[in-house]
mmCIF file of C-alpha atoms in Angstrom:
data_model
loop_
_atom_site.group_PDB
_atom_site.id
_atom_site.type_symbol
_atom_site.label_atom_id
_atom_site.label_comp_id
_atom_site.label_asym_id
_atom_site.label_seq_id
_atom_site.Cartn_x
_atom_site.Cartn_y
_atom_site.Cartn_z
ATOM 1 C CA UNK A 41 -43.027 0.450 42.429
ATOM 2 C CA UNK A 42 -39.643 1.754 43.621
ATOM 3 C CA UNK A 43 -38.138 1.079 40.187
ATOM 4 C CA UNK A 44 -40.935 3.110 38.581
ATOM 5 C CA UNK A 45 -40.257 6.076 40.893
ATOM 6 C CA UNK A 46 -36.529 5.892 40.185
ATOM 7 C CA UNK A 47 -37.205 5.754 36.442
ATOM 8 C CA UNK A 48 -39.466 8.798 36.699
ATOM 9 C CA UNK A 49 -36.793 10.688 38.626
ATOM 10 C CA UNK A 50 -34.188 9.851 35.990
ATOM 11 C CA UNK A 51 -36.475 11.143 33.236
ATOM 12 C CA UNK A 52 -36.897 14.424 35.122
ATOM 13 C CA UNK A 53 -33.186 14.907 35.782
ATOM 14 C CA UNK A 54 -31.252 17.576 33.787
ATOM 15 C CA UNK A 55 -28.779 14.976 32.556
ATOM 16 C CA UNK A 56 -31.597 12.956 31.007
ATOM 17 C CA UNK A 57 -32.812 16.042 29.162
ATOM 18 C CA UNK A 58 -29.328 16.741 27.853
ATOM 19 C CA UNK A 59 -28.953 13.130 26.766
ATOM 20 C CA UNK A 60 -32.233 13.263 24.825
ATOM 21 C CA UNK A 61 -31.175 16.482 23.092
ATOM 22 C CA UNK A 62 -28.002 14.858 21.666
ATOM 23 C CA UNK A 63 -28.517 13.480 18.126
ATOM 24 C CA UNK A 64 -28.324 9.714 17.761
ATOM 25 C CA UNK A 65 -25.443 10.042 15.273
ATOM 26 C CA UNK A 66 -23.363 11.940 17.844
ATOM 27 C CA UNK A 67 -24.098 9.310 20.523
ATOM 28 C CA UNK A 68 -23.028 6.556 18.143
ATOM 29 C CA UNK A 69 -19.894 8.489 17.211
ATOM 30 C CA UNK A 70 -18.886 8.981 20.847
ATOM 31 C CA UNK A 71 -19.683 5.366 21.730
ATOM 32 C CA UNK A 72 -17.706 4.181 18.717
ATOM 33 C CA UNK A 73 -14.817 6.451 19.677
ATOM 34 C CA UNK A 74 -14.709 5.085 23.218
ATOM 35 C CA UNK A 75 -14.902 1.486 21.980
ATOM 36 C CA UNK A 76 -12.257 2.208 19.353
ATOM 37 C CA UNK A 77 -10.015 3.788 21.991
ATOM 38 C CA UNK A 78 -10.207 0.670 24.155
ATOM 39 C CA UNK A 79 -9.530 -1.553 21.139
ATOM 40 C CA UNK A 80 -6.523 0.541 20.048
ATOM 41 C CA UNK A 81 -5.115 0.485 23.577
ATOM 42 C CA UNK A 82 -5.607 -3.273 23.876
ATOM 43 C CA UNK A 83 -3.431 -3.958 20.821
ATOM 44 C CA UNK A 84 -1.054 -0.981 21.279
ATOM 45 C CA UNK A 85 1.921 -3.185 22.319
ATOM 46 C CA UNK A 86 1.584 -5.201 19.117
ATOM 47 C CA UNK A 87 1.196 -2.033 17.041
ATOM 48 C CA UNK A 88 4.334 -0.513 18.604
ATOM 49 C CA UNK A 89 6.412 -3.551 17.702
ATOM 50 C CA UNK A 90 4.945 -3.622 14.200
ATOM 51 C CA UNK A 91 5.999 -0.013 13.600
ATOM 52 C CA UNK A 92 9.523 -0.798 14.839
ATOM 53 C CA UNK A 93 9.669 -3.725 12.397
ATOM 54 C CA UNK A 94 8.283 -1.700 9.489
ATOM 55 C CA UNK A 95 10.723 1.153 10.036
ATOM 56 C CA UNK A 96 13.604 -1.302 10.464
ATOM 57 C CA UNK A 97 14.682 0.110 13.789
ATOM 58 C CA UNK A 98 18.209 -1.243 14.254
ATOM 59 C CA UNK A 99 17.706 -2.681 17.746
ATOM 60 C CA UNK A 100 14.505 -4.526 16.858
ATOM 61 C CA UNK A 101 14.333 -5.710 13.267
ATOM 62 C CA UNK A 102 16.162 -8.983 14.018
ATOM 63 C CA UNK A 103 14.850 -9.465 17.570
ATOM 64 C CA UNK A 104 11.524 -11.085 16.736
ATOM 65 C CA UNK A 105 8.200 -10.417 18.448
ATOM 66 C CA UNK A 106 8.955 -11.794 21.921
ATOM 67 C CA UNK A 107 12.520 -10.499 21.852
ATOM 68 C CA UNK A 108 11.158 -7.030 21.049
ATOM 69 C CA UNK A 109 8.696 -7.248 23.938
ATOM 70 C CA UNK A 110 11.551 -8.115 26.270
ATOM 71 C CA UNK A 111 13.736 -5.292 24.950
ATOM 72 C CA UNK A 112 10.948 -2.693 25.320
ATOM 73 C CA UNK A 113 10.143 -3.873 28.850
ATOM 74 C CA UNK A 114 13.812 -3.736 29.826
ATOM 75 C CA UNK A 115 14.708 -0.355 28.288
ATOM 76 C CA UNK A 116 11.446 1.612 28.533
ATOM 77 C CA UNK A 117 9.269 -0.149 31.052
ATOM 78 C CA UNK A 118 5.523 -0.688 30.820
ATOM 79 C CA UNK A 119 4.779 2.711 29.267
ATOM 80 C CA UNK A 120 7.083 1.887 26.382
ATOM 81 C CA UNK A 121 4.444 -0.468 24.996
ATOM 82 C CA UNK A 122 2.024 2.468 24.673
ATOM 83 C CA UNK A 123 4.377 5.071 23.200
ATOM 84 C CA UNK A 124 2.393 6.961 20.548
ATOM 85 C CA UNK A 125 -0.930 5.338 21.439
ATOM 86 C CA UNK A 126 -2.366 8.669 22.620
ATOM 87 C CA UNK A 127 -2.090 10.128 19.115
ATOM 88 C CA UNK A 128 -3.709 7.006 17.670
ATOM 89 C CA UNK A 129 -6.657 7.245 20.091
ATOM 90 C CA UNK A 130 -6.990 11.013 19.551
ATOM 91 C CA UNK A 131 -7.430 10.394 15.816
ATOM 92 C CA UNK A 132 -10.357 7.979 16.118
ATOM 93 C CA UNK A 133 -13.315 10.366 16.623
ATOM 94 C CA UNK A 134 -12.309 13.106 14.134
ATOM 95 C CA UNK A 135 -11.467 10.476 11.508
ATOM 96 C CA UNK A 136 -14.793 8.665 11.956
ATOM 97 C CA UNK A 137 -16.782 11.922 12.014
ATOM 98 C CA UNK A 138 -15.114 13.264 8.864
ATOM 99 C CA UNK A 139 -15.484 9.941 7.086
ATOM 100 C CA UNK A 140 -19.195 9.721 7.915
ATOM 101 C CA UNK A 141 -20.030 13.325 6.963
ATOM 102 C CA UNK A 142 -17.878 13.300 3.827
ATOM 103 C CA UNK A 143 -19.406 9.998 2.693
ATOM 104 C CA UNK A 144 -22.931 11.389 2.847
ATOM 105 C CA UNK A 145 -21.905 14.573 1.006
ATOM 106 C CA UNK A 146 -19.915 12.797 -1.725
ATOM 107 C CA UNK A 147 -22.713 10.306 -2.254
ATOM 108 C CA UNK A 148 -25.186 13.157 -2.670
ATOM 109 C CA UNK A 149 -22.908 15.056 -5.071
ATOM 110 C CA UNK A 150 -22.321 11.954 -7.211
ATOM 111 C CA UNK A 151 -26.069 11.313 -7.464
ATOM 112 C CA UNK A 152 -26.717 14.966 -8.409
ATOM 113 C CA UNK A 153 -23.921 14.948 -10.998
ATOM 114 C CA UNK A 154 -24.898 11.558 -12.446
ATOM 115 C CA UNK A 155 -28.676 11.129 -11.984
ATOM 116 C CA UNK A 156 -28.715 7.851 -13.920
ATOM 117 C CA UNK A 157 -26.118 6.167 -11.746
ATOM 118 C CA UNK A 158 -27.340 3.106 -9.891
ATOM 119 C CA UNK A 159 -27.844 3.271 -6.126
ATOM 120 C CA UNK A 160 -25.821 0.125 -5.630
ATOM 121 C CA UNK A 161 -22.558 -1.010 -4.056
ATOM 122 C CA UNK A 162 -20.355 0.680 -6.671
ATOM 123 C CA UNK A 163 -21.695 4.092 -5.643
ATOM 124 C CA UNK A 164 -21.082 3.284 -1.980
ATOM 125 C CA UNK A 165 -17.551 2.046 -2.775
ATOM 126 C CA UNK A 166 -16.581 5.193 -4.706
ATOM 127 C CA UNK A 167 -18.136 7.600 -2.184
ATOM 128 C CA UNK A 168 -16.614 5.672 0.715
ATOM 129 C CA UNK A 169 -13.133 5.646 -0.817
ATOM 130 C CA UNK A 170 -13.157 9.385 -1.551
ATOM 131 C CA UNK A 171 -14.516 10.063 1.940
ATOM 132 C CA UNK A 172 -11.746 7.920 3.400
ATOM 133 C CA UNK A 173 -9.177 9.973 1.507
ATOM 134 C CA UNK A 174 -10.696 13.188 2.854
ATOM 135 C CA UNK A 175 -10.595 11.899 6.436
ATOM 136 C CA UNK A 176 -6.973 10.805 5.990
ATOM 137 C CA UNK A 177 -5.896 14.243 4.735
ATOM 138 C CA UNK A 178 -7.471 16.094 7.663
ATOM 139 C CA UNK A 179 -6.186 13.740 10.371
ATOM 140 C CA UNK A 180 -2.883 12.620 8.857
ATOM 141 C CA UNK A 181 -0.602 14.702 11.138
ATOM 142 C CA UNK A 182 -1.815 12.620 14.107
ATOM 143 C CA UNK A 183 -0.897 9.425 12.246
ATOM 144 C CA UNK A 184 2.548 10.876 11.546
ATOM 145 C CA UNK A 185 2.979 11.786 15.224
ATOM 146 C CA UNK A 186 1.893 8.301 16.265
ATOM 147 C CA UNK A 187 4.675 6.782 14.137
ATOM 148 C CA UNK A 188 7.316 9.298 15.227
ATOM 149 C CA UNK A 189 6.584 8.680 18.915
ATOM 150 C CA UNK A 190 6.479 4.891 18.474
ATOM 151 C CA UNK A 191 9.768 4.893 16.548
ATOM 152 C CA UNK A 192 11.822 6.639 19.211
ATOM 153 C CA UNK A 193 13.243 4.492 21.999
ATOM 154 C CA UNK A 194 13.570 6.370 25.279
ATOM 155 C CA UNK A 195 15.476 4.663 28.045
ATOM 156 C CA UNK A 196 14.180 4.914 31.609
ATOM 157 C CA UNK A 197 15.996 7.162 34.111
ATOM 158 C CA UNK A 198 17.271 4.062 35.885
ATOM 159 C CA UNK A 199 19.176 3.050 32.766
ATOM 160 C CA UNK A 200 20.165 6.552 31.597
ATOM 161 C CA UNK A 201 20.974 9.007 34.373
ATOM 162 C CA UNK A 202 20.600 12.079 32.173
ATOM 163 C CA UNK A 203 16.914 11.297 31.527
ATOM 164 C CA UNK A 204 15.217 11.549 28.118
ATOM 165 C CA UNK A 205 17.725 11.272 25.330
ATOM 166 C CA UNK A 206 18.138 9.448 22.072
ATOM 167 C CA UNK A 207 21.459 9.234 20.257
ATOM 168 C CA UNK A 208 21.286 10.810 16.817
ATOM 169 C CA UNK A 209 17.650 11.882 17.002
ATOM 170 C CA UNK A 210 15.147 14.335 18.408
ATOM 171 C CA UNK A 211 13.116 13.371 21.440
ATOM 172 C CA UNK A 212 9.455 14.232 21.099
ATOM 173 C CA UNK A 213 7.894 14.674 24.518
ATOM 174 C CA UNK A 214 4.300 14.361 23.374
ATOM 175 C CA UNK A 215 1.807 15.059 20.601
ATOM 176 C CA UNK A 216 2.001 18.858 20.610
ATOM 177 C CA UNK A 217 5.767 18.912 21.046
ATOM 178 C CA UNK A 218 6.143 16.553 18.102
ATOM 179 C CA UNK A 219 3.867 18.615 15.823
ATOM 180 C CA UNK A 220 5.631 21.836 16.846
ATOM 181 C CA UNK A 221 9.122 20.496 16.147
ATOM 182 C CA UNK A 222 8.172 18.951 12.797
ATOM 183 C CA UNK A 223 6.459 22.168 11.689
ATOM 184 C CA UNK A 224 9.429 24.338 12.721
ATOM 185 C CA UNK A 225 11.864 22.096 10.871
ATOM 186 C CA UNK A 226 9.926 21.172 7.722
ATOM 187 C CA UNK A 227 6.771 23.292 7.673
ATOM 188 C CA UNK A 228 3.334 21.974 6.708
ATOM 189 C CA UNK A 229 4.932 19.659 4.161
ATOM 190 C CA UNK A 230 6.714 17.825 6.961
ATOM 191 C CA UNK A 231 3.406 17.073 8.691
ATOM 192 C CA UNK A 232 2.241 15.267 5.539
ATOM 193 C CA UNK A 233 5.370 13.247 4.889
ATOM 194 C CA UNK A 234 4.196 9.827 3.672
ATOM 195 C CA UNK A 235 0.585 10.793 2.973
ATOM 196 C CA UNK A 236 0.952 9.614 -0.643
ATOM 197 C CA UNK A 237 1.055 5.862 0.123
ATOM 198 C CA UNK A 238 -1.950 6.296 2.440
ATOM 199 C CA UNK A 239 -4.034 7.869 -0.319
ATOM 200 C CA UNK A 240 -2.833 5.421 -2.991
ATOM 201 C CA UNK A 241 -3.839 2.493 -0.807
ATOM 202 C CA UNK A 242 -7.369 3.616 0.066
ATOM 203 C CA UNK A 243 -9.172 2.734 -3.166
ATOM 204 C CA UNK A 244 -7.522 -0.675 -3.789
ATOM 205 C CA UNK A 245 -7.955 -1.598 -0.110
ATOM 206 C CA UNK A 246 -11.630 -0.626 -0.100
ATOM 207 C CA UNK A 247 -12.217 -2.372 -3.413
ATOM 208 C CA UNK A 248 -10.455 -5.576 -2.415
ATOM 209 C CA UNK A 249 -12.162 -5.673 0.981
ATOM 210 C CA UNK A 250 -15.578 -5.097 -0.591
ATOM 211 C CA UNK A 251 -14.985 -7.716 -3.322
ATOM 212 C CA UNK A 252 -13.807 -10.467 -0.967
ATOM 213 C CA UNK A 253 -16.527 -9.662 1.570
ATOM 214 C CA UNK A 254 -19.259 -10.072 -1.044
ATOM 215 C CA UNK A 255 -17.548 -13.148 -2.503
ATOM 216 C CA UNK A 256 -17.387 -14.901 0.882
ATOM 217 C CA UNK A 257 -20.946 -13.902 1.766
ATOM 218 C CA UNK A 258 -22.192 -15.392 -1.489
ATOM 219 C CA UNK A 259 -20.811 -18.780 -0.433
ATOM 220 C CA UNK A 260 -22.535 -18.740 2.959
ATOM 221 C CA UNK A 261 -25.758 -20.821 3.206
ATOM 222 C CA UNK A 262 -28.855 -18.623 2.927
ATOM 223 C CA UNK A 263 -30.047 -19.408 6.458
ATOM 224 C CA UNK A 264 -26.788 -18.052 7.965
ATOM 225 C CA UNK A 265 -26.319 -14.935 5.833
ATOM 226 C CA UNK A 266 -27.945 -12.623 8.384
ATOM 227 C CA UNK A 267 -25.979 -13.938 11.358
ATOM 228 C CA UNK A 268 -23.856 -11.251 13.022
ATOM 229 C CA UNK A 269 -20.989 -13.686 13.642
ATOM 230 C CA UNK A 270 -20.904 -14.662 9.968
ATOM 231 C CA UNK A 271 -20.857 -11.024 8.853
ATOM 232 C CA UNK A 272 -18.089 -10.201 11.338
ATOM 233 C CA UNK A 273 -16.031 -13.191 10.221
ATOM 234 C CA UNK A 274 -16.442 -12.336 6.538
ATOM 235 C CA UNK A 275 -15.588 -8.691 7.223
ATOM 236 C CA UNK A 276 -12.488 -9.581 9.262
ATOM 237 C CA UNK A 277 -11.130 -12.032 6.692
ATOM 238 C CA UNK A 278 -11.887 -9.646 3.817
ATOM 239 C CA UNK A 279 -10.154 -6.842 5.696
ATOM 240 C CA UNK A 280 -7.066 -8.997 6.279
ATOM 241 C CA UNK A 281 -6.891 -9.942 2.605
ATOM 242 C CA UNK A 282 -7.174 -6.276 1.627
ATOM 243 C CA UNK A 283 -4.497 -5.325 4.171
ATOM 244 C CA UNK A 284 -2.163 -8.068 2.965
ATOM 245 C CA UNK A 285 -2.361 -7.001 -0.673
ATOM 246 C CA UNK A 286 -1.823 -3.306 0.104
ATOM 247 C CA UNK A 287 0.601 -3.826 3.011
ATOM 248 C CA UNK A 288 3.749 -2.759 1.093
ATOM 249 C CA UNK A 289 2.290 0.750 0.834
ATOM 250 C CA UNK A 290 1.891 0.783 4.624
ATOM 251 C CA UNK A 291 5.575 -0.079 5.062
ATOM 252 C CA UNK A 292 6.573 2.660 2.603
ATOM 253 C CA UNK A 293 4.404 5.136 4.522
ATOM 254 C CA UNK A 294 5.973 4.263 7.882
ATOM 255 C CA UNK A 295 9.514 4.546 6.560
ATOM 256 C CA UNK A 296 8.736 7.873 4.908
ATOM 257 C CA UNK A 297 7.190 9.113 8.162
ATOM 258 C CA UNK A 298 10.381 8.504 10.130
ATOM 259 C CA UNK A 299 12.450 9.811 7.222
ATOM 260 C CA UNK A 300 14.398 6.567 7.130
ATOM 261 C CA UNK A 301 14.737 7.016 3.376
ATOM 262 C CA UNK A 302 15.520 10.756 3.273
ATOM 263 C CA UNK A 303 18.369 11.778 1.014
ATOM 264 C CA UNK A 304 19.760 14.095 3.698
ATOM 265 C CA UNK A 305 19.029 15.273 7.220
ATOM 266 C CA UNK A 306 16.771 18.077 6.058
ATOM 267 C CA UNK A 307 15.807 16.894 2.587
ATOM 268 C CA UNK A 308 12.474 15.202 2.080
ATOM 269 C CA UNK A 309 13.093 14.279 -1.539
ATOM 270 C CA UNK A 310 11.948 10.724 -2.156
ATOM 271 C CA UNK A 311 8.361 10.050 -3.098
ATOM 272 C CA UNK A 312 6.303 6.874 -2.858
ATOM 273 C CA UNK A 313 7.705 5.072 -5.904
ATOM 274 C CA UNK A 314 11.320 6.011 -5.193
ATOM 275 C CA UNK A 315 10.923 4.889 -1.570
ATOM 276 C CA UNK A 316 9.373 1.584 -2.644
ATOM 277 C CA UNK A 317 12.233 0.897 -5.066
ATOM 278 C CA UNK A 318 14.810 1.908 -2.441
ATOM 279 C CA UNK A 319 13.350 -0.499 0.138
ATOM 280 C CA UNK A 320 13.458 -3.405 -2.331
ATOM 281 C CA UNK A 321 17.010 -2.613 -3.470
ATOM 282 C CA UNK A 322 18.531 -1.898 -0.062
ATOM 283 C CA UNK A 323 16.451 -3.980 2.351
ATOM 284 C CA UNK A 324 15.001 -6.738 0.174
ATOM 285 C CA UNK A 325 11.423 -7.400 -0.919
ATOM 286 C CA UNK A 326 10.641 -9.220 2.337
ATOM 287 C CA UNK A 327 10.861 -5.901 4.183
ATOM 288 C CA UNK A 328 7.689 -4.834 2.332
ATOM 289 C CA UNK A 329 5.828 -7.400 4.444
ATOM 290 C CA UNK A 330 7.710 -6.913 7.719
ATOM 291 C CA UNK A 331 5.276 -6.979 10.633
ATOM 292 C CA UNK A 332 2.376 -8.310 8.562
ATOM 293 C CA UNK A 333 1.938 -11.356 10.806
ATOM 294 C CA UNK A 334 1.256 -8.963 13.706
ATOM 295 C CA UNK A 335 -1.852 -7.757 11.850
ATOM 296 C CA UNK A 336 -3.160 -11.327 11.864
ATOM 297 C CA UNK A 337 -2.331 -11.632 15.550
ATOM 298 C CA UNK A 338 -4.192 -8.392 16.344
ATOM 299 C CA UNK A 339 -7.368 -9.737 14.718
ATOM 300 C CA UNK A 340 -7.164 -12.962 16.737
ATOM 301 C CA UNK A 341 -6.694 -10.905 19.927
ATOM 302 C CA UNK A 342 -9.832 -8.857 19.252
#
């Protein structure tokens, strides 16, 4: 009886009315954003080290995973493991919202433009890939900031009496400070440094992930095909295969973002292909897969 009264009171409360007025899609988006934020934060230490490996940061690229953890803990303290994570978390909701809305619009436009096209997986793949590209373009500056913040190594006041400083580089004190300084120095073009590899990798990644997901599902016994665990496992493995095959583009993007391959201090001259060739010639082909094992470790952690 008491539970019924409490339930009735909750239904009459203003908050309950507000909750009911919010569209289901918005609730799912917010819930997904919160869950994604927790997931990003949980693996942030691994992601930080991966970025340092990809960008070939001098102090870390030969240290190994555990050696890098020790170095970060010693020089930057606990917060060093989460440097740049705020920008990564801030990108989750706008990226997901843009991807969802753009997908629905692109799918509708494709059907209107090509009435005879089948309503199958190919349509979903094309619309999803284009929508992914749209979401990347609108949220890319936050991805750039995430890399810039993760790349810089800021010693704690205990180790460096003068406070925040970084020999030979600019210290970004946060998301807005980073965006402001990049824009002042390089303009809007600077905020999109490295966007090319991101866009080039979307369609092959989506295609490979979709192909391997369907291929693995086809080999699952019929009675297990609807199991959530099976779908999650197939999706995770397919995603890892797609990531592995497109990973070199991710390394190129990270190095372009920190301007590790710039021809001069202020010149942003090298494009995706030139950067890829430069990495192979100067750093070796293995650098194109530096940090890849951390991706596998992140999946096992989640």
